[in-house]
mmCIF file of C-alpha atoms in Angstrom:
data_model
loop_
_atom_site.group_PDB
_atom_site.id
_atom_site.type_symbol
_atom_site.label_atom_id
_atom_site.label_comp_id
_atom_site.label_asym_id
_atom_site.label_seq_id
_atom_site.Cartn_x
_atom_site.Cartn_y
_atom_site.Cartn_z
ATOM 1 C CA MET A 1 130.446 169.535 -148.619
ATOM 2 C CA LYS A 2 126.853 168.303 -148.981
ATOM 3 C CA GLN A 3 128.087 164.804 -149.831
ATOM 4 C CA ASP A 4 130.184 164.708 -146.628
ATOM 5 C CA ASN A 5 127.091 165.598 -144.566
ATOM 6 C CA GLN A 6 125.122 162.845 -146.307
ATOM 7 C CA ARG A 7 127.880 160.317 -145.619
ATOM 8 C CA GLN A 8 127.993 161.352 -141.973
ATOM 9 C CA THR A 9 124.201 161.033 -141.683
ATOM 10 C CA VAL A 10 124.345 157.558 -143.229
ATOM 11 C CA LEU A 11 127.147 156.595 -140.811
ATOM 12 C CA TYR A 12 125.134 157.813 -137.796
ATOM 13 C CA ALA A 13 122.059 155.943 -139.040
ATOM 14 C CA TYR A 14 124.086 152.748 -139.508
ATOM 15 C CA LEU A 15 125.660 152.987 -136.042
ATOM 16 C CA ALA A 16 122.290 153.837 -134.474
ATOM 17 C CA GLY A 17 120.988 150.597 -136.007
ATOM 18 C CA ILE A 18 123.879 148.704 -134.438
ATOM 19 C CA ILE A 19 123.135 150.280 -131.047
ATOM 20 C CA ASP A 20 119.401 149.589 -131.532
ATOM 21 C CA GLY A 21 120.034 145.896 -132.158
ATOM 22 C CA GLU A 22 123.152 145.050 -130.176
ATOM 23 C CA GLY A 23 123.489 147.862 -127.636
ATOM 24 C CA THR A 24 122.245 149.103 -124.306
ATOM 25 C CA ILE A 25 121.150 152.607 -123.329
ATOM 26 C CA THR A 26 120.638 152.717 -119.584
ATOM 27 C CA ILE A 27 121.168 154.326 -116.194
ATOM 28 C CA MET A 28 123.011 152.030 -113.807
ATOM 29 C CA LYS A 29 122.862 152.591 -110.067
ATOM 30 C CA ASN A 30 125.434 151.653 -107.498
ATOM 31 C CA PRO A 31 125.118 152.457 -103.793
ATOM 32 C CA TYR A 32 126.648 155.906 -104.251
ATOM 33 C CA ARG A 33 125.552 157.299 -107.599
ATOM 34 C CA TYR A 34 123.726 156.914 -110.886
ATOM 35 C CA ILE A 35 125.793 156.072 -113.967
ATOM 36 C CA PRO A 36 124.449 156.916 -117.447
ATOM 37 C CA LEU A 37 125.765 154.467 -120.004
ATOM 38 C CA ILE A 38 125.659 153.555 -123.678
ATOM 39 C CA CYS A 39 127.371 150.306 -124.649
ATOM 40 C CA CYS A 40 127.401 147.725 -127.403
ATOM 41 C CA GLY A 41 128.899 144.259 -127.668
ATOM 42 C CA MET A 42 129.511 142.027 -130.655
ATOM 43 C CA THR A 43 132.077 139.778 -132.309
ATOM 44 C CA SER A 44 132.904 142.246 -135.096
ATOM 45 C CA LYS A 45 135.975 144.214 -134.058
ATOM 46 C CA LYS A 46 135.607 146.464 -137.132
ATOM 47 C CA VAL A 47 132.143 147.662 -136.124
ATOM 48 C CA ILE A 48 133.138 148.174 -132.479
ATOM 49 C CA SER A 49 136.213 150.130 -133.606
ATOM 50 C CA LEU A 50 133.996 152.252 -135.872
ATOM 51 C CA LEU A 51 131.783 153.105 -132.864
ATOM 52 C CA GLU A 52 134.862 154.156 -130.893
ATOM 53 C CA LYS A 53 136.306 156.169 -133.788
ATOM 54 C CA THR A 54 132.987 157.940 -134.425
ATOM 55 C CA PHE A 55 131.765 158.636 -130.885
ATOM 56 C CA GLY A 56 134.773 158.103 -128.590
ATOM 57 C CA GLY A 57 134.525 155.965 -125.490
ATOM 58 C CA ASN A 58 136.401 152.797 -124.653
ATOM 59 C CA VAL A 59 136.729 149.367 -126.254
ATOM 60 C CA TYR A 60 137.587 146.222 -124.366
ATOM 61 C CA THR A 61 137.585 142.497 -125.021
ATOM 62 C CA GLU A 62 135.965 139.782 -123.003
ATOM 63 C CA ARG A 63 137.664 136.581 -122.055
ATOM 64 C CA VAL A 64 137.059 133.957 -124.720
ATOM 65 C CA LEU A 65 135.100 130.907 -123.608
ATOM 66 C CA GLU A 66 135.721 127.540 -125.215
ATOM 67 C CA ASN A 67 134.127 127.206 -128.668
ATOM 68 C CA ARG A 68 133.134 130.886 -128.732
ATOM 69 C CA LYS A 69 134.237 133.842 -130.821
ATOM 70 C CA GLN A 70 136.064 136.782 -129.306
ATOM 71 C CA MET A 71 133.591 139.363 -127.965
ATOM 72 C CA TYR A 72 134.333 143.102 -128.175
ATOM 73 C CA ARG A 73 132.550 145.774 -126.173
ATOM 74 C CA TRP A 74 132.320 149.523 -126.716
ATOM 75 C CA ARG A 75 131.236 151.763 -123.878
ATOM 76 C CA VAL A 76 130.537 155.473 -123.454
ATOM 77 C CA SER A 77 130.006 157.084 -120.068
ATOM 78 C CA GLY A 78 130.104 160.661 -118.864
ATOM 79 C CA ARG A 79 127.634 163.476 -119.437
ATOM 80 C CA LYS A 80 129.297 165.316 -122.301
ATOM 81 C CA ILE A 81 130.199 162.352 -124.488
ATOM 82 C CA ILE A 82 126.837 160.651 -123.961
ATOM 83 C CA LEU A 83 124.936 163.815 -124.901
ATOM 84 C CA GLU A 84 127.083 164.225 -128.021
ATOM 85 C CA THR A 85 126.474 160.584 -128.983
ATOM 86 C CA LEU A 86 122.727 160.785 -128.329
ATOM 87 C CA GLU A 87 122.442 163.954 -130.418
ATOM 88 C CA LYS A 88 123.826 162.034 -133.392
ATOM 89 C CA VAL A 89 121.912 158.754 -133.005
ATOM 90 C CA ILE A 90 118.495 159.648 -131.533
ATOM 91 C CA PRO A 91 116.986 160.677 -134.886
ATOM 92 C CA HIS A 92 117.783 157.197 -136.224
ATOM 93 C CA LEU A 93 116.851 154.992 -133.254
ATOM 94 C CA VAL A 94 113.722 152.853 -133.324
ATOM 95 C CA GLU A 95 113.788 150.205 -130.575
ATOM 96 C CA LYS A 96 115.822 152.163 -128.028
ATOM 97 C CA ARG A 97 114.480 155.638 -128.797
ATOM 98 C CA GLU A 98 112.485 155.881 -125.571
ATOM 99 C CA ASN A 99 115.495 154.811 -123.473
ATOM 100 C CA ALA A 100 117.646 157.392 -125.277
ATOM 101 C CA ASP A 101 115.110 160.164 -124.608
ATOM 102 C CA ILE A 102 114.936 159.208 -120.920
ATOM 103 C CA LEU A 103 118.727 159.102 -120.630
ATOM 104 C CA LYS A 104 119.070 162.490 -122.323
ATOM 105 C CA GLU A 105 116.486 164.064 -120.013
ATOM 106 C CA PHE A 106 118.166 162.478 -116.992
ATOM 107 C CA ILE A 107 121.571 163.908 -117.922
ATOM 108 C CA GLU A 108 120.222 167.372 -118.747
ATOM 109 C CA ASN A 109 118.036 167.703 -115.644
ATOM 110 C CA THR A 110 119.757 165.726 -112.900
ATOM 111 C CA ASN A 111 122.809 166.159 -110.743
ATOM 112 C CA PHE A 112 123.996 162.572 -110.421
ATOM 113 C CA ARG A 113 124.976 162.899 -106.802
ATOM 114 C CA ILE A 114 124.785 165.399 -103.976
ATOM 115 C CA GLY A 115 125.528 163.360 -100.896
ATOM 116 C CA LEU A 116 123.396 160.265 -101.416
ATOM 117 C CA THR A 117 120.292 162.160 -102.536
ATOM 118 C CA LEU A 118 119.167 162.196 -106.157
ATOM 119 C CA VAL A 119 118.579 165.802 -107.174
ATOM 120 C CA ARG A 120 116.574 167.080 -110.158
ATOM 121 C CA LYS A 121 116.151 170.493 -111.724
ATOM 122 C CA CYS A 122 112.618 171.807 -112.193
ATOM 123 C CA ARG A 123 111.812 171.907 -115.916
ATOM 124 C CA GLU A 124 110.147 175.316 -115.724
ATOM 125 C CA CYS A 125 112.223 177.324 -113.265
ATOM 126 C CA LYS A 126 115.455 175.236 -113.397
ATOM 127 C CA LYS A 127 115.744 175.322 -109.571
ATOM 128 C CA VAL A 128 117.158 172.246 -107.841
ATOM 129 C CA LYS A 129 114.636 169.899 -106.221
ATOM 130 C CA LYS A 130 115.265 166.824 -104.101
#
């Protein structure tokens, strides 16, 4: 059992390195809401498939331009799956650690949309503030 936990930790560390170097951890905004997002793009279908198998999410391909390799993208959106992914990779992130911490806090303390007003929960009393 201990060996399985070590393998899983190594896998999370490896994938965190991929996200650190090739990925994006961000909060996108459209006119109606905020969209938390973790994504990664590269030409290795094996690595992108491993991200999907490990954390869930969606994989899609980009249109191939002349003289270019096929590009694959993995994307995770939605509160629950992002929090689960962050829990596994944050301990291993270096470059994108701050973005991951901000995204985690945003998801835990913010209602993405109530009307068009961004709403946050107070850290101390957990009451909703606008």
